[in-house]
PDB file of C-alpha atoms in Angstrom:
ATOM      1  CA  GLY E   1      84.773  90.477 151.304  1.00  0.00           C
ATOM      2  CA  GLU E   2      88.084  92.225 150.895  1.00  0.00           C
ATOM      3  CA  SER E   3      89.037  93.506 147.499  1.00  0.00           C
ATOM      4  CA  VAL E   4      91.403  95.948 145.987  1.00  0.00           C
ATOM      5  CA  GLY E   5      90.634  97.201 142.549  1.00  0.00           C
ATOM      6  CA  LEU E   6      91.659  99.768 139.997  1.00  0.00           C
ATOM      7  CA  HIS E   7      89.299 102.054 138.199  1.00  0.00           C
ATOM      8  CA  LEU E   8      90.729 101.754 134.705  1.00  0.00           C
ATOM      9  CA  PRO E   9      92.444  98.776 133.086  1.00  0.00           C
ATOM     10  CA  THR E  10      94.419 100.973 130.672  1.00  0.00           C
ATOM     11  CA  LEU E  11      95.799 104.493 130.597  1.00  0.00           C
ATOM     12  CA  SER E  12      97.521 106.138 127.635  1.00  0.00           C
ATOM     13  CA  VAL E  13      99.528 109.337 128.045  1.00  0.00           C
ATOM     14  CA  GLN E  14     102.019 111.411 126.120  1.00  0.00           C
ATOM     15  CA  GLU E  15     105.632 111.615 127.215  1.00  0.00           C
ATOM     16  CA  GLY E  16     106.070 114.483 129.628  1.00  0.00           C
ATOM     17  CA  ASP E  17     102.482 114.447 130.870  1.00  0.00           C
ATOM     18  CA  ASN E  18     101.571 113.646 134.446  1.00  0.00           C
ATOM     19  CA  SER E  19      99.855 110.279 134.974  1.00  0.00           C
ATOM     20  CA  ILE E  20      97.326 109.421 137.639  1.00  0.00           C
ATOM     21  CA  ILE E  21      96.465 105.795 138.351  1.00  0.00           C
ATOM     22  CA  ASN E  22      93.598 105.122 140.717  1.00  0.00           C
ATOM     23  CA  CYS E  23      92.707 102.307 143.057  1.00  0.00           C
ATOM     24  CA  ALA E  24      89.729 101.644 145.301  1.00  0.00           C
ATOM     25  CA  TYR E  25      89.874  99.388 148.320  1.00  0.00           C
ATOM     26  CA  SER E  26      87.084  97.990 150.431  1.00  0.00           C
ATOM     27  CA  ASN E  27      88.723  96.907 153.687  1.00  0.00           C
ATOM     28  CA  SER E  28      88.695  99.833 156.094  1.00  0.00           C
ATOM     29  CA  ALA E  29      90.921  97.841 158.453  1.00  0.00           C
ATOM     30  CA  SER E  30      93.849  97.827 156.004  1.00  0.00           C
ATOM     31  CA  ASP E  31      96.649  99.966 157.344  1.00  0.00           C
ATOM     32  CA  TYR E  32      99.302  99.641 154.696  1.00  0.00           C
ATOM     33  CA  PHE E  33      99.168 100.153 150.944  1.00  0.00           C
ATOM     34  CA  ILE E  34     101.735  99.588 148.251  1.00  0.00           C
ATOM     35  CA  TRP E  35     102.124 100.404 144.583  1.00  0.00           C
ATOM     36  CA  TYR E  36     104.005  97.983 142.360  1.00  0.00           C
ATOM     37  CA  LYS E  37     105.244  98.317 138.795  1.00  0.00           C
ATOM     38  CA  GLN E  38     105.461  95.267 136.571  1.00  0.00           C
ATOM     39  CA  GLU E  39     107.282  95.373 133.276  1.00  0.00           C
ATOM     40  CA  SER E  40     106.669  92.758 130.631  1.00  0.00           C
ATOM     41  CA  GLY E  41     108.248  89.421 131.533  1.00  0.00           C
ATOM     42  CA  LYS E  42     109.320  90.521 134.991  1.00  0.00           C
ATOM     43  CA  GLY E  43     108.078  90.266 138.540  1.00  0.00           C
ATOM     44  CA  PRO E  44     106.373  93.195 140.289  1.00  0.00           C
ATOM     45  CA  GLN E  45     108.720  95.853 141.600  1.00  0.00           C
ATOM     46  CA  PHE E  46     108.039  98.022 144.649  1.00  0.00           C
ATOM     47  CA  ILE E  47     107.473 101.699 143.832  1.00  0.00           C
ATOM     48  CA  ILE E  48     106.148 103.386 146.930  1.00  0.00           C
ATOM     49  CA  ASP E  49     104.088 102.627 149.997  1.00  0.00           C
ATOM     50  CA  ILE E  50     101.920 104.528 152.438  1.00  0.00           C
ATOM     51  CA  ARG E  51     100.518 103.784 155.863  1.00  0.00           C
ATOM     52  CA  SER E  52      96.983 104.596 156.856  1.00  0.00           C
ATOM     53  CA  ASN E  53      98.075 107.336 159.253  1.00  0.00           C
ATOM     54  CA  MET E  54      99.306 109.357 156.261  1.00  0.00           C
ATOM     55  CA  ASP E  55      97.474 111.128 153.428  1.00  0.00           C
ATOM     56  CA  LYS E  56     100.361 111.671 151.080  1.00  0.00           C
ATOM     57  CA  ARG E  57     103.826 110.376 150.456  1.00  0.00           C
ATOM     58  CA  GLN E  58     106.305 111.464 147.829  1.00  0.00           C
ATOM     59  CA  GLY E  59     109.130 109.664 146.135  1.00  0.00           C
ATOM     60  CA  GLN E  60     111.210 110.383 143.118  1.00  0.00           C
ATOM     61  CA  ARG E  61     108.688 111.550 140.456  1.00  0.00           C
ATOM     62  CA  VAL E  62     105.946 109.576 142.194  1.00  0.00           C
ATOM     63  CA  THR E  63     103.368 110.562 144.770  1.00  0.00           C
ATOM     64  CA  VAL E  64     100.840 108.341 146.493  1.00  0.00           C
ATOM     65  CA  LEU E  65      97.652 109.831 147.896  1.00  0.00           C
ATOM     66  CA  LEU E  66      95.386 108.050 150.334  1.00  0.00           C
ATOM     67  CA  ASN E  67      91.815 109.103 150.986  1.00  0.00           C
ATOM     68  CA  LYS E  68      90.476 106.927 153.770  1.00  0.00           C
ATOM     69  CA  THR E  69      87.063 108.596 153.740  1.00  0.00           C
ATOM     70  CA  VAL E  70      86.264 107.173 150.314  1.00  0.00           C
ATOM     71  CA  LYS E  71      88.785 104.310 150.453  1.00  0.00           C
ATOM     72  CA  HIS E  72      90.721 105.568 147.495  1.00  0.00           C
ATOM     73  CA  LEU E  73      94.395 105.334 146.642  1.00  0.00           C
ATOM     74  CA  SER E  74      96.146 107.013 143.745  1.00  0.00           C
ATOM     75  CA  LEU E  75      99.595 106.998 142.195  1.00  0.00           C
ATOM     76  CA  GLN E  76     100.777 110.124 140.454  1.00  0.00           C
ATOM     77  CA  ILE E  77     103.756 109.968 138.115  1.00  0.00           C
ATOM     78  CA  ALA E  78     105.256 113.295 137.155  1.00  0.00           C
ATOM     79  CA  ALA E  79     106.730 113.906 133.693  1.00  0.00           C
ATOM     80  CA  THR E  80     105.896 110.421 132.496  1.00  0.00           C
ATOM     81  CA  GLN E  81     108.598 108.746 130.429  1.00  0.00           C
ATOM     82  CA  PRO E  82     108.481 105.831 127.970  1.00  0.00           C
ATOM     83  CA  GLY E  83     110.283 103.744 130.596  1.00  0.00           C
ATOM     84  CA  ASP E  84     107.265 104.150 132.842  1.00  0.00           C
ATOM     85  CA  SER E  85     105.216 101.993 130.490  1.00  0.00           C
ATOM     86  CA  ALA E  86     104.184  98.965 132.538  1.00  0.00           C
ATOM     87  CA  VAL E  87     101.339  97.466 134.523  1.00  0.00           C
ATOM     88  CA  TYR E  88     100.765  99.135 137.879  1.00  0.00           C
ATOM     89  CA  PHE E  89      99.207  97.299 140.807  1.00  0.00           C
ATOM     90  CA  CYS E  90      97.985  98.586 144.097  1.00  0.00           C
ATOM     91  CA  ALA E  91      97.986  96.210 147.037  1.00  0.00           C
ATOM     92  CA  GLU E  92      96.757  96.332 150.593  1.00  0.00           C
ATOM     93  CA  ARG E  93      98.221  94.550 153.524  1.00  0.00           C
ATOM     94  CA  VAL E  94      95.841  92.504 155.628  1.00  0.00           C
ATOM     95  CA  ALA E  95      96.195  89.547 158.006  1.00  0.00           C
ATOM     96  CA  GLY E  96      99.825  90.095 158.837  1.00  0.00           C
ATOM     97  CA  THR E  97     101.982  90.282 155.765  1.00  0.00           C
ATOM     98  CA  ALA E  98      99.684  88.737 153.156  1.00  0.00           C
ATOM     99  CA  LEU E  99      99.055  91.251 150.372  1.00  0.00           C
ATOM    100  CA  ILE E 100      95.889  91.512 148.314  1.00  0.00           C
ATOM    101  CA  PHE E 101      96.456  92.895 144.840  1.00  0.00           C
ATOM    102  CA  GLY E 102      94.202  94.767 142.495  1.00  0.00           C
ATOM    103  CA  LYS E 103      93.881  93.696 138.881  1.00  0.00           C
ATOM    104  CA  GLY E 104      96.289  96.265 137.481  1.00  0.00           C
ATOM    105  CA  THR E 105      96.333  99.265 135.175  1.00  0.00           C
ATOM    106  CA  THR E 106      98.405  99.163 131.998  1.00  0.00           C
ATOM    107  CA  LEU E 107     100.148 102.493 131.434  1.00  0.00           C
ATOM    108  CA  SER E 108     101.225 103.220 127.868  1.00  0.00           C
ATOM    109  CA  VAL E 109     103.472 106.198 127.224  1.00  0.00           C
ATOM    110  CA  SER E 110     103.871 107.463 123.701  1.00  0.00           C
ATOM    111  CA  SER E 111     106.665 109.726 122.512  1.00  0.00           C
TER     112      SER E 111
ATOM    113  CA  ASP S   1     124.234  86.990 144.057  1.00  0.00           C
ATOM    114  CA  ALA S   2     121.768  88.232 146.636  1.00  0.00           C
ATOM    115  CA  GLY S   3     118.120  88.151 145.727  1.00  0.00           C
ATOM    116  CA  ILE S   4     115.258  85.859 144.959  1.00  0.00           C
ATOM    117  CA  THR S   5     115.404  83.354 142.143  1.00  0.00           C
ATOM    118  CA  GLN S   6     112.939  80.954 140.578  1.00  0.00           C
ATOM    119  CA  SER S   7     113.451  77.858 138.486  1.00  0.00           C
ATOM    120  CA  PRO S   8     112.610  76.826 135.931  1.00  0.00           C
ATOM    121  CA  ARG S   9     111.698  80.058 134.159  1.00  0.00           C
ATOM    122  CA  TYR S  10     109.564  78.190 131.638  1.00  0.00           C
ATOM    123  CA  LYS S  11     107.909  74.806 131.905  1.00  0.00           C
ATOM    124  CA  ILE S  12     105.584  72.824 129.672  1.00  0.00           C
ATOM    125  CA  THR S  13     103.954  69.750 131.136  1.00  0.00           C
ATOM    126  CA  GLU S  14     101.008  67.492 130.559  1.00  0.00           C
ATOM    127  CA  THR S  15      97.794  67.079 132.473  1.00  0.00           C
ATOM    128  CA  GLY S  16      98.194  64.741 135.434  1.00  0.00           C
ATOM    129  CA  ARG S  17     101.932  65.139 135.847  1.00  0.00           C
ATOM    130  CA  GLN S  18     103.572  66.364 139.014  1.00  0.00           C
ATOM    131  CA  VAL S  19     105.501  69.606 138.699  1.00  0.00           C
ATOM    132  CA  THR S  20     107.638  71.407 141.262  1.00  0.00           C
ATOM    133  CA  LEU S  21     108.535  75.062 140.984  1.00  0.00           C
ATOM    134  CA  MET S  22     111.540  76.193 142.961  1.00  0.00           C
ATOM    135  CA  CYS S  23     112.091  79.439 144.832  1.00  0.00           C
ATOM    136  CA  HIS S  24     115.264  80.510 146.606  1.00  0.00           C
ATOM    137  CA  GLN S  25     116.067  83.707 148.501  1.00  0.00           C
ATOM    138  CA  THR S  26     119.386  84.782 149.956  1.00  0.00           C
ATOM    139  CA  TRP S  27     118.198  87.360 152.510  1.00  0.00           C
ATOM    140  CA  SER S  28     116.929  84.948 155.177  1.00  0.00           C
ATOM    141  CA  HIS S  29     113.543  86.660 155.128  1.00  0.00           C
ATOM    142  CA  SER S  30     111.065  84.857 157.343  1.00  0.00           C
ATOM    143  CA  TYR S  31     108.027  85.314 155.148  1.00  0.00           C
ATOM    144  CA  MET S  32     107.753  83.819 151.678  1.00  0.00           C
ATOM    145  CA  PHE S  33     104.822  83.690 149.275  1.00  0.00           C
ATOM    146  CA  TRP S  34     103.585  82.044 146.111  1.00  0.00           C
ATOM    147  CA  TYR S  35     101.271  83.908 143.739  1.00  0.00           C
ATOM    148  CA  ARG S  36      99.785  83.066 140.393  1.00  0.00           C
ATOM    149  CA  GLN S  37      99.076  85.715 137.812  1.00  0.00           C
ATOM    150  CA  ASP S  38      96.354  85.340 135.218  1.00  0.00           C
ATOM    151  CA  LEU S  39      94.747  87.822 132.859  1.00  0.00           C
ATOM    152  CA  GLY S  40      91.756  89.405 134.510  1.00  0.00           C
ATOM    153  CA  HIS S  41      92.695  88.263 137.993  1.00  0.00           C
ATOM    154  CA  GLY S  42      95.914  90.049 138.822  1.00  0.00           C
ATOM    155  CA  LEU S  43      98.082  88.369 141.429  1.00  0.00           C
ATOM    156  CA  ARG S  44      96.408  85.812 143.651  1.00  0.00           C
ATOM    157  CA  LEU S  45      98.007  84.296 146.721  1.00  0.00           C
ATOM    158  CA  ILE S  46      98.366  80.509 146.657  1.00  0.00           C
ATOM    159  CA  TYR S  47     100.313  79.770 149.830  1.00  0.00           C
ATOM    160  CA  TYR S  48     102.567  81.607 152.190  1.00  0.00           C
ATOM    161  CA  SER S  49     105.040  80.722 154.896  1.00  0.00           C
ATOM    162  CA  ALA S  50     105.889  82.659 158.034  1.00  0.00           C
ATOM    163  CA  ALA S  51     109.024  80.634 158.798  1.00  0.00           C
ATOM    164  CA  ALA S  52     110.586  77.242 158.228  1.00  0.00           C
ATOM    165  CA  ASP S  53     108.018  74.477 158.759  1.00  0.00           C
ATOM    166  CA  ILE S  54     105.153  76.996 158.973  1.00  0.00           C
ATOM    167  CA  THR S  55     102.886  77.326 155.958  1.00  0.00           C
ATOM    168  CA  ASP S  56      99.354  78.525 155.397  1.00  0.00           C
ATOM    169  CA  LYS S  57      96.809  78.681 152.609  1.00  0.00           C
ATOM    170  CA  GLY S  58      96.126  81.764 150.593  1.00  0.00           C
ATOM    171  CA  GLU S  59      93.231  82.608 148.315  1.00  0.00           C
ATOM    172  CA  VAL S  60      93.656  79.784 145.756  1.00  0.00           C
ATOM    173  CA  PRO S  61      95.454  76.794 147.369  1.00  0.00           C
ATOM    174  CA  ASP S  62      93.566  73.895 145.768  1.00  0.00           C
ATOM    175  CA  GLY S  63      95.786  71.610 143.706  1.00  0.00           C
ATOM    176  CA  TYR S  64      99.015  72.936 145.215  1.00  0.00           C
ATOM    177  CA  VAL S  65     101.331  71.755 147.964  1.00  0.00           C
ATOM    178  CA  VAL S  66     104.192  73.657 149.586  1.00  0.00           C
ATOM    179  CA  SER S  67     106.973  72.891 152.002  1.00  0.00           C
ATOM    180  CA  ARG S  68     109.531  74.989 153.845  1.00  0.00           C
ATOM    181  CA  SER S  69     112.229  72.796 155.343  1.00  0.00           C
ATOM    182  CA  LYS S  70     114.803  75.589 155.054  1.00  0.00           C
ATOM    183  CA  THR S  71     114.298  79.328 155.421  1.00  0.00           C
ATOM    184  CA  GLU S  72     115.791  80.092 152.021  1.00  0.00           C
ATOM    185  CA  ASN S  73     113.720  77.652 149.945  1.00  0.00           C
ATOM    186  CA  PHE S  74     109.986  77.523 149.318  1.00  0.00           C
ATOM    187  CA  PRO S  75     109.074  74.993 146.615  1.00  0.00           C
ATOM    188  CA  LEU S  76     105.580  74.822 145.139  1.00  0.00           C
ATOM    189  CA  THR S  77     104.308  71.459 143.861  1.00  0.00           C
ATOM    190  CA  LEU S  78     101.408  70.766 141.562  1.00  0.00           C
ATOM    191  CA  GLU S  79     100.624  67.184 142.471  1.00  0.00           C
ATOM    192  CA  SER S  80      98.532  66.453 139.368  1.00  0.00           C
ATOM    193  CA  ALA S  81      98.669  69.350 136.954  1.00  0.00           C
ATOM    194  CA  THR S  82      95.487  70.591 135.287  1.00  0.00           C
ATOM    195  CA  ARG S  83      95.041  72.969 132.357  1.00  0.00           C
ATOM    196  CA  SER S  84      93.537  75.550 134.692  1.00  0.00           C
ATOM    197  CA  GLN S  85      96.930  75.743 136.389  1.00  0.00           C
ATOM    198  CA  THR S  86      98.491  77.211 133.265  1.00  0.00           C
ATOM    199  CA  SER S  87      99.709  80.544 134.575  1.00  0.00           C
ATOM    200  CA  VAL S  88     102.696  82.643 135.546  1.00  0.00           C
ATOM    201  CA  TYR S  89     103.860  81.874 139.060  1.00  0.00           C
ATOM    202  CA  PHE S  90     105.678  84.388 141.228  1.00  0.00           C
ATOM    203  CA  CYS S  91     107.516  83.741 144.426  1.00  0.00           C
ATOM    204  CA  ALA S  92     108.150  86.580 146.872  1.00  0.00           C
ATOM    205  CA  SER S  93     109.863  87.166 150.181  1.00  0.00           C
ATOM    206  CA  ASP S  94     109.172  89.894 152.692  1.00  0.00           C
ATOM    207  CA  SER S  95     111.712  92.006 154.546  1.00  0.00           C
ATOM    208  CA  GLY S  96     109.079  93.392 156.909  1.00  0.00           C
ATOM    209  CA  ASN S  97     108.985  96.650 154.966  1.00  0.00           C
ATOM    210  CA  GLU S  98     108.893  95.491 151.383  1.00  0.00           C
ATOM    211  CA  GLN S  99     107.977  92.407 149.428  1.00  0.00           C
ATOM    212  CA  PHE S 100     110.483  91.313 146.782  1.00  0.00           C
ATOM    213  CA  PHE S 101     109.381  89.239 143.825  1.00  0.00           C
ATOM    214  CA  GLY S 102     111.223  86.684 141.773  1.00  0.00           C
ATOM    215  CA  PRO S 103     111.269  86.801 137.964  1.00  0.00           C
ATOM    216  CA  GLY S 104     108.420  84.305 137.615  1.00  0.00           C
ATOM    217  CA  THR S 105     107.886  80.851 136.121  1.00  0.00           C
ATOM    218  CA  ARG S 106     105.661  80.535 133.080  1.00  0.00           C
ATOM    219  CA  LEU S 107     103.910  77.174 133.310  1.00  0.00           C
ATOM    220  CA  THR S 108     101.886  75.662 130.494  1.00  0.00           C
ATOM    221  CA  VAL S 109      99.823  72.536 131.115  1.00  0.00           C
ATOM    222  CA  LEU S 110      98.781  70.772 127.923  1.00  0.00           C
TER     223      LEU S 110
END
């Protein structure tokens, strides 16, 4: 079956470090992937997306890497800040616009 | 204000009661979704709608009913609430490029 998962449920980093959050997916037919950030008490918020015809996409302080050979997706956050503390979800788009979410990684940033 | 809103934000009910969670979006997005979020399961799709009067089941539809008489509204009804339906419920709409989420409804079934 289809599934999208994350390798680690929690990640703790120091302020200023670079963070890498990983995600594995199983559906080779997925052609669109998204990273969401969810702060406590709020709904998920779009961070960055990537299509399957790309290997890398950069945003402001964030980079998403896609390795289709091993079905792996990662989110890199440069110079992590306390405000980056949240739960991060990867999601893949299948069957039209229905998203399948992974279980999430909790990022904790200490000063 | 433009955006996607949910009401109520918090709800406590009893087993067997009917509960309706409301979702409203101002963008006229065609697609709308209902998810539930539980520890250890992430976000799971309950129902979605491609347009007014078109709805379809997601991963966990049992015990839920939806309707979409107007594009902007997508209510979710628990016909006879059970304790296993205690969860945080998120509504979302899709622009075609990005999915926008509401603030969530925290539902407790006693």
